[in-house]
PDB file of C-alpha atoms and ligand atoms in Angstrom:
ATOM      1  CA  MET A   1      -0.066   0.130  -0.053  1.00 62.00           C
ATOM      2  CA  VAL A   2       1.328   3.483  -0.863  1.00 75.00           C
ATOM      3  CA  LYS A   3       2.058   5.801   2.055  1.00 82.00           C
ATOM      4  CA  GLU A   4      -0.839   8.082   2.561  1.00 92.00           C
ATOM      5  CA  GLU A   5      -0.369  11.928   3.565  1.00 97.00           C
ATOM      6  CA  ARG A   6      -1.874  13.354   6.694  1.00 98.00           C
ATOM      7  CA  THR A   7      -3.237  16.750   6.927  1.00 98.00           C
ATOM      8  CA  LEU A   8      -4.940  18.876   9.651  1.00 98.00           C
ATOM      9  CA  ILE A   9      -8.239  20.832   9.303  1.00 98.00           C
ATOM     10  CA  ILE A  10      -9.720  22.981  12.025  1.00 98.00           C
ATOM     11  CA  ILE A  11     -13.430  23.666  11.616  1.00 99.00           C
ATOM     12  CA  LYS A  12     -13.846  27.127  13.092  1.00 99.00           C
ATOM     13  CA  PRO A  13     -16.387  28.635  15.498  1.00 99.00           C
ATOM     14  CA  ASP A  14     -18.411  30.299  12.647  1.00 99.00           C
ATOM     15  CA  ALA A  15     -19.086  26.940  11.088  1.00 99.00           C
ATOM     16  CA  LEU A  16     -20.237  25.394  14.374  1.00 98.00           C
ATOM     17  CA  GLN A  17     -22.590  28.450  15.053  1.00 98.00           C
ATOM     18  CA  ARG A  18     -23.773  28.372  11.395  1.00 98.00           C
ATOM     19  CA  ASN A  19     -24.691  24.545  11.536  1.00 98.00           C
ATOM     20  CA  LEU A  20     -22.142  23.829   8.679  1.00 98.00           C
ATOM     21  CA  MET A  21     -19.992  21.025  10.466  1.00 98.00           C
ATOM     22  CA  GLY A  22     -21.714  18.063   8.836  1.00 98.00           C
ATOM     23  CA  GLU A  23     -21.563  19.858   5.427  1.00 98.00           C
ATOM     24  CA  ILE A  24     -17.896  20.511   5.859  1.00 98.00           C
ATOM     25  CA  ILE A  25     -17.031  16.973   7.031  1.00 98.00           C
ATOM     26  CA  GLY A  26     -19.335  15.520   4.249  1.00 98.00           C
ATOM     27  CA  ARG A  27     -17.236  17.396   1.486  1.00 98.00           C
ATOM     28  CA  PHE A  28     -14.055  15.721   2.676  1.00 98.00           C
ATOM     29  CA  GLU A  29     -15.670  12.301   3.011  1.00 98.00           C
ATOM     30  CA  ARG A  30     -17.292  12.552  -0.518  1.00 98.00           C
ATOM     31  CA  LYS A  31     -13.926  13.562  -1.932  1.00 98.00           C
ATOM     32  CA  GLY A  32     -12.471  10.221  -0.752  1.00 98.00           C
ATOM     33  CA  LEU A  33     -10.382  11.432   2.124  1.00 98.00           C
ATOM     34  CA  LYS A  34     -10.209   9.225   5.286  1.00 98.00           C
ATOM     35  CA  ILE A  35     -10.884  10.683   8.815  1.00 98.00           C
ATOM     36  CA  VAL A  36      -8.226   9.252  11.003  1.00 98.00           C
ATOM     37  CA  GLY A  37      -8.684  11.739  13.877  1.00 98.00           C
ATOM     38  CA  MET A  38     -11.333  14.140  15.129  1.00 98.00           C
ATOM     39  CA  LYS A  39     -11.982  16.097  18.275  1.00 98.00           C
ATOM     40  CA  MET A  40     -13.637  19.126  19.601  1.00 98.00           C
ATOM     41  CA  ILE A  41     -11.352  21.583  21.475  1.00 98.00           C
ATOM     42  CA  GLN A  42     -11.939  24.848  23.458  1.00 98.00           C
ATOM     43  CA  LEU A  43      -8.977  26.806  22.194  1.00 98.00           C
ATOM     44  CA  GLU A  44      -7.069  29.053  24.588  1.00 98.00           C
ATOM     45  CA  ASP A  45      -4.169  31.742  24.087  1.00 98.00           C
ATOM     46  CA  VAL A  46      -1.151  29.239  24.573  1.00 97.00           C
ATOM     47  CA  LEU A  47      -2.165  27.162  21.602  1.00 97.00           C
ATOM     48  CA  LEU A  48      -3.387  29.903  19.473  1.00 98.00           C
ATOM     49  CA  ASP A  49      -0.180  31.943  20.068  1.00 98.00           C
ATOM     50  CA  GLU A  50       1.741  28.977  18.735  1.00 97.00           C
ATOM     51  CA  HIS A  51      -0.682  28.176  15.937  1.00 97.00           C
ATOM     52  CA  TYR A  52      -0.995  31.662  14.569  1.00 98.00           C
ATOM     53  CA  CYS A  53       2.638  32.784  15.461  1.00 97.00           C
ATOM     54  CA  GLN A  54       3.243  34.029  11.940  1.00 97.00           C
ATOM     55  CA  HIS A  55       0.388  36.519  12.268  1.00 97.00           C
ATOM     56  CA  LYS A  56       1.553  37.876  15.640  1.00 97.00           C
ATOM     57  CA  GLY A  57       1.778  41.840  15.424  1.00 97.00           C
ATOM     58  CA  LYS A  58      -0.794  41.954  12.606  1.00 97.00           C
ATOM     59  CA  PRO A  59      -3.820  44.297  13.052  1.00 98.00           C
ATOM     60  CA  PHE A  60      -6.256  41.330  12.982  1.00 97.00           C
ATOM     61  CA  PHE A  61      -4.171  38.989  15.565  1.00 98.00           C
ATOM     62  CA  GLU A  62      -6.101  39.691  18.697  1.00 98.00           C
ATOM     63  CA  SER A  63      -9.496  39.686  17.016  1.00 98.00           C
ATOM     64  CA  LEU A  64      -8.650  36.326  15.313  1.00 98.00           C
ATOM     65  CA  LYS A  65      -7.718  34.866  18.799  1.00 98.00           C
ATOM     66  CA  LYS A  66     -11.034  36.173  20.181  1.00 98.00           C
ATOM     67  CA  PHE A  67     -12.972  34.694  17.286  1.00 98.00           C
ATOM     68  CA  MET A  68     -11.252  31.371  17.523  1.00 98.00           C
ATOM     69  CA  LYS A  69     -11.971  31.154  21.247  1.00 98.00           C
ATOM     70  CA  SER A  70     -15.631  32.066  20.954  1.00 98.00           C
ATOM     71  CA  ALA A  71     -16.842  28.543  20.702  1.00 98.00           C
ATOM     72  CA  PRO A  72     -15.218  25.083  20.586  1.00 98.00           C
ATOM     73  CA  VAL A  73     -13.333  24.161  17.294  1.00 98.00           C
ATOM     74  CA  THR A  74     -13.315  20.749  15.814  1.00 98.00           C
ATOM     75  CA  ALA A  75      -9.868  19.488  14.626  1.00 98.00           C
ATOM     76  CA  VAL A  76      -9.746  16.668  12.053  1.00 99.00           C
ATOM     77  CA  VAL A  77      -6.825  14.731  10.696  1.00 98.00           C
ATOM     78  CA  LEU A  78      -7.462  13.658   7.148  1.00 98.00           C
ATOM     79  CA  SER A  79      -5.490  10.913   5.318  1.00 98.00           C
ATOM     80  CA  GLY A  80      -5.019  10.115   1.653  1.00 98.00           C
ATOM     81  CA  ILE A  81      -2.633  10.003  -1.173  1.00 96.00           C
ATOM     82  CA  ASN A  82      -1.968  13.753  -2.027  1.00 96.00           C
ATOM     83  CA  ALA A  83      -4.211  14.707   0.976  1.00 98.00           C
ATOM     84  CA  ILE A  84      -2.562  17.952   1.628  1.00 98.00           C
ATOM     85  CA  LYS A  85      -2.983  19.520  -1.840  1.00 97.00           C
ATOM     86  CA  ALA A  86      -6.559  18.048  -2.243  1.00 98.00           C
ATOM     87  CA  THR A  87      -7.602  19.461   1.049  1.00 98.00           C
ATOM     88  CA  ARG A  88      -6.292  22.997   0.349  1.00 98.00           C
ATOM     89  CA  LEU A  89      -8.079  22.929  -3.013  1.00 98.00           C
ATOM     90  CA  ILE A  90     -11.358  21.903  -1.298  1.00 98.00           C
ATOM     91  CA  VAL A  91     -10.959  24.654   1.213  1.00 98.00           C
ATOM     92  CA  GLY A  92     -10.282  27.609  -1.131  1.00 98.00           C
ATOM     93  CA  SER A  93      -8.215  30.680  -0.769  1.00 98.00           C
ATOM     94  CA  THR A  94      -8.254  32.569   2.614  1.00 98.00           C
ATOM     95  CA  LYS A  95     -10.800  35.171   2.141  1.00 98.00           C
ATOM     96  CA  GLY A  96     -14.292  33.851   1.514  1.00 98.00           C
ATOM     97  CA  TYR A  97     -15.373  36.835  -0.754  1.00 98.00           C
ATOM     98  CA  GLU A  98     -12.803  36.067  -3.326  1.00 98.00           C
ATOM     99  CA  ALA A  99     -12.422  32.263  -2.891  1.00 98.00           C
ATOM    100  CA  ASP A 100     -13.522  30.153  -5.940  1.00 98.00           C
ATOM    101  CA  ALA A 101     -17.131  29.060  -6.102  1.00 98.00           C
ATOM    102  CA  GLY A 102     -17.154  25.245  -5.451  1.00 98.00           C
ATOM    103  CA  THR A 103     -14.558  25.501  -2.570  1.00 98.00           C
ATOM    104  CA  ILE A 104     -15.794  25.438   1.074  1.00 98.00           C
ATOM    105  CA  ARG A 105     -14.885  29.138   1.584  1.00 98.00           C
ATOM    106  CA  GLY A 106     -16.166  30.201  -1.846  1.00 98.00           C
ATOM    107  CA  ASP A 107     -19.511  28.557  -1.112  1.00 98.00           C
ATOM    108  CA  LEU A 108     -19.948  29.141   2.604  1.00 98.00           C
ATOM    109  CA  SER A 109     -18.076  32.395   3.547  1.00 98.00           C
ATOM    110  CA  VAL A 110     -17.895  36.081   2.614  1.00 98.00           C
ATOM    111  CA  SER A 111     -15.333  36.894   5.220  1.00 98.00           C
ATOM    112  CA  GLY A 112     -11.571  37.208   5.656  1.00 98.00           C
ATOM    113  CA  GLN A 113     -11.666  36.086   9.269  1.00 98.00           C
ATOM    114  CA  ALA A 114     -14.693  33.917   9.570  1.00 98.00           C
ATOM    115  CA  ASN A 115     -13.590  31.550   6.891  1.00 98.00           C
ATOM    116  CA  ILE A 116     -15.134  28.342   8.123  1.00 98.00           C
ATOM    117  CA  VAL A 117     -11.936  26.118   8.065  1.00 98.00           C
ATOM    118  CA  HIS A 118      -8.259  26.095   8.530  1.00 98.00           C
ATOM    119  CA  ALA A 119      -6.236  23.700   6.502  1.00 98.00           C
ATOM    120  CA  SER A 120      -2.269  22.913   6.668  1.00 98.00           C
ATOM    121  CA  ASP A 121      -0.511  24.478   3.808  1.00 97.00           C
ATOM    122  CA  SER A 122       2.475  22.064   3.262  1.00 97.00           C
ATOM    123  CA  PRO A 123       3.814  18.762   4.485  1.00 97.00           C
ATOM    124  CA  GLU A 124       5.995  20.463   7.033  1.00 98.00           C
ATOM    125  CA  SER A 125       3.079  22.377   8.572  1.00 98.00           C
ATOM    126  CA  ALA A 126       0.746  19.427   8.496  1.00 98.00           C
ATOM    127  CA  GLU A 127       3.301  17.400  10.440  1.00 98.00           C
ATOM    128  CA  LEU A 128       3.784  20.216  13.071  1.00 98.00           C
ATOM    129  CA  GLU A 129       0.085  21.138  13.322  1.00 98.00           C
ATOM    130  CA  ILE A 130      -1.243  17.520  13.720  1.00 98.00           C
ATOM    131  CA  LYS A 131       1.251  17.101  16.611  1.00 98.00           C
ATOM    132  CA  ARG A 132       0.122  20.425  18.081  1.00 98.00           C
ATOM    133  CA  PHE A 133      -3.617  19.073  18.403  1.00 98.00           C
ATOM    134  CA  PHE A 134      -3.300  15.312  18.662  1.00 98.00           C
ATOM    135  CA  ASN A 135      -1.414  12.662  20.590  1.00 98.00           C
ATOM    136  CA  SER A 136      -0.423   9.649  18.685  1.00 95.00           C
ATOM    137  CA  GLY A 137      -3.089   7.555  20.424  1.00 97.00           C
ATOM    138  CA  GLU A 138      -5.815   9.769  19.052  1.00 98.00           C
ATOM    139  CA  ILE A 139      -4.917   8.897  15.408  1.00 98.00           C
ATOM    140  CA  PHE A 140      -6.219   5.751  14.032  1.00 98.00           C
ATOM    141  CA  GLU A 141      -4.786   3.452  11.265  1.00 96.00           C
ATOM    142  CA  TYR A 142      -7.461   1.425   9.289  1.00 96.00           C
ATOM    143  CA  LYS A 143      -8.238   0.323   5.874  1.00 94.00           C
ATOM    144  CA  LYS A 144     -11.351   1.950   4.401  1.00 95.00           C
ATOM    145  CA  ALA A 145     -13.582  -0.419   2.347  1.00 96.00           C
ATOM    146  CA  ASP A 146     -13.781   1.918  -0.589  1.00 97.00           C
ATOM    147  CA  TYR A 147      -9.923   2.284  -1.035  1.00 96.00           C
ATOM    148  CA  GLU A 148      -9.808   0.240  -4.313  1.00 96.00           C
ATOM    149  CA  PHE A 149     -12.487   2.601  -5.657  1.00 97.00           C
ATOM    150  CA  VAL A 150     -11.101   5.881  -4.392  1.00 97.00           C
ATOM    151  CA  TYR A 151      -7.629   5.352  -6.001  1.00 96.00           C
ATOM    152  CA  GLY A 152      -6.404   3.470  -9.231  1.00 95.00           C
ATOM    153  CA  GLU A 153      -4.060   0.432  -9.167  1.00 94.00           C
ATOM    154  CA  GLU A 154      -0.960   2.586 -10.059  1.00 93.00           C
ATOM    155  CA  GLU A 155      -1.629   4.957  -7.114  1.00 93.00           C
ATOM    156  CA  ARG A 156      -2.095   2.147  -4.752  1.00 92.00           C
ATOM    157  CA  GLY A 157       1.267   0.782  -5.917  1.00 92.00           C
ATOM    158  CA  GLU A 158      -0.334  -2.418  -7.213  1.00 90.00           C
ATOM    159  CA  MET A 159       0.555  -2.467 -10.660  1.00 83.00           C
ATOM    160  CA  LEU A 160       2.126  -5.680 -11.892  1.00 71.00           C
TER     161      LEU A 160
HETATM  162  P1  CMP B 201      -6.441  30.666   8.469  1.00 56.03           P
HETATM  163  O1  CMP B 201      -6.244  29.701   7.279  1.00 56.03           O
HETATM  164  O2  CMP B 201      -6.839  29.834   9.722  1.00 56.03           O
HETATM  165  O3  CMP B 201      -5.028  31.354   8.798  1.00 56.03           O
HETATM  166  C1  CMP B 201      -4.912  32.550   9.454  1.00 56.03           C
HETATM  167  C2  CMP B 201      -6.338  33.055   9.662  1.00 56.03           C
HETATM  168  O4  CMP B 201      -6.279  34.533  10.063  1.00 56.03           O
HETATM  169  C3  CMP B 201      -7.279  33.064   8.539  1.00 56.03           C
HETATM  170  O5  CMP B 201      -7.472  31.669   8.353  1.00 56.03           O
HETATM  171  C4  CMP B 201      -8.245  33.890   8.817  1.00 56.03           C
HETATM  172  O6  CMP B 201      -9.249  33.395   9.782  1.00 56.03           O
HETATM  173  C5  CMP B 201      -7.640  35.069   9.594  1.00 56.03           C
HETATM  174  N1  CMP B 201      -7.275  36.253   8.853  1.00 56.03           N
HETATM  175  C6  CMP B 201      -6.380  36.264   7.654  1.00 56.03           C
HETATM  176  N2  CMP B 201      -6.357  37.607   7.029  1.00 56.03           N
HETATM  177  C7  CMP B 201      -7.266  38.184   7.833  1.00 56.03           C
HETATM  178  C8  CMP B 201      -7.697  39.590   7.857  1.00 56.03           C
HETATM  179  N3  CMP B 201      -7.198  40.402   6.937  1.00 56.03           N
HETATM  180  N4  CMP B 201      -8.510  39.947   8.809  1.00 56.03           N
HETATM  181  C9  CMP B 201      -9.016  39.256   9.743  1.00 56.03           C
HETATM  182  N5  CMP B 201      -8.564  37.906   9.857  1.00 56.03           N
HETATM  183  C10 CMP B 201      -7.738  37.398   8.791  1.00 56.03           C
END
């Protein structure tokens, strides 16, 4: 079996308040990505300062933290071949009002801040971010029943 990539998404407080959690998780499920970890978390300053350290000092930083603490978030680890790129494409560009239609942000958000979901942007950040939010015992390995129908033989490394 070919090694699958893992990536992290965080379903933000606006999605919870707007009853969009099932819609969001469903989009990743329908794409063929596998959920290997999922939990609700009440974020606090220490974790947010670390997670958003590249935005420290920007005018929206404190407001972003306040928003991310306003209700629990749901952190999800997704797994799949090329999962990081596939997830970023489904999520869409940062600002909802300019994200492509068909993406989560393009379809469900008109905001730069309340943009529904965060997704890791590279293999390096995915690894760091997954470790930030999950212990190894909270991530599961299993084979999904639809694996042979989600990927082709060559992608699965099963070509003779
Ligand atoms: P995210 O992908 O989680 O990464 C950083 C977050 O900062 C981003 O999504 C938005 O929620 C938020 N953000 C980015 N730019 C702005 C902005 N100009 N004003 C307010 N919030 C922003």
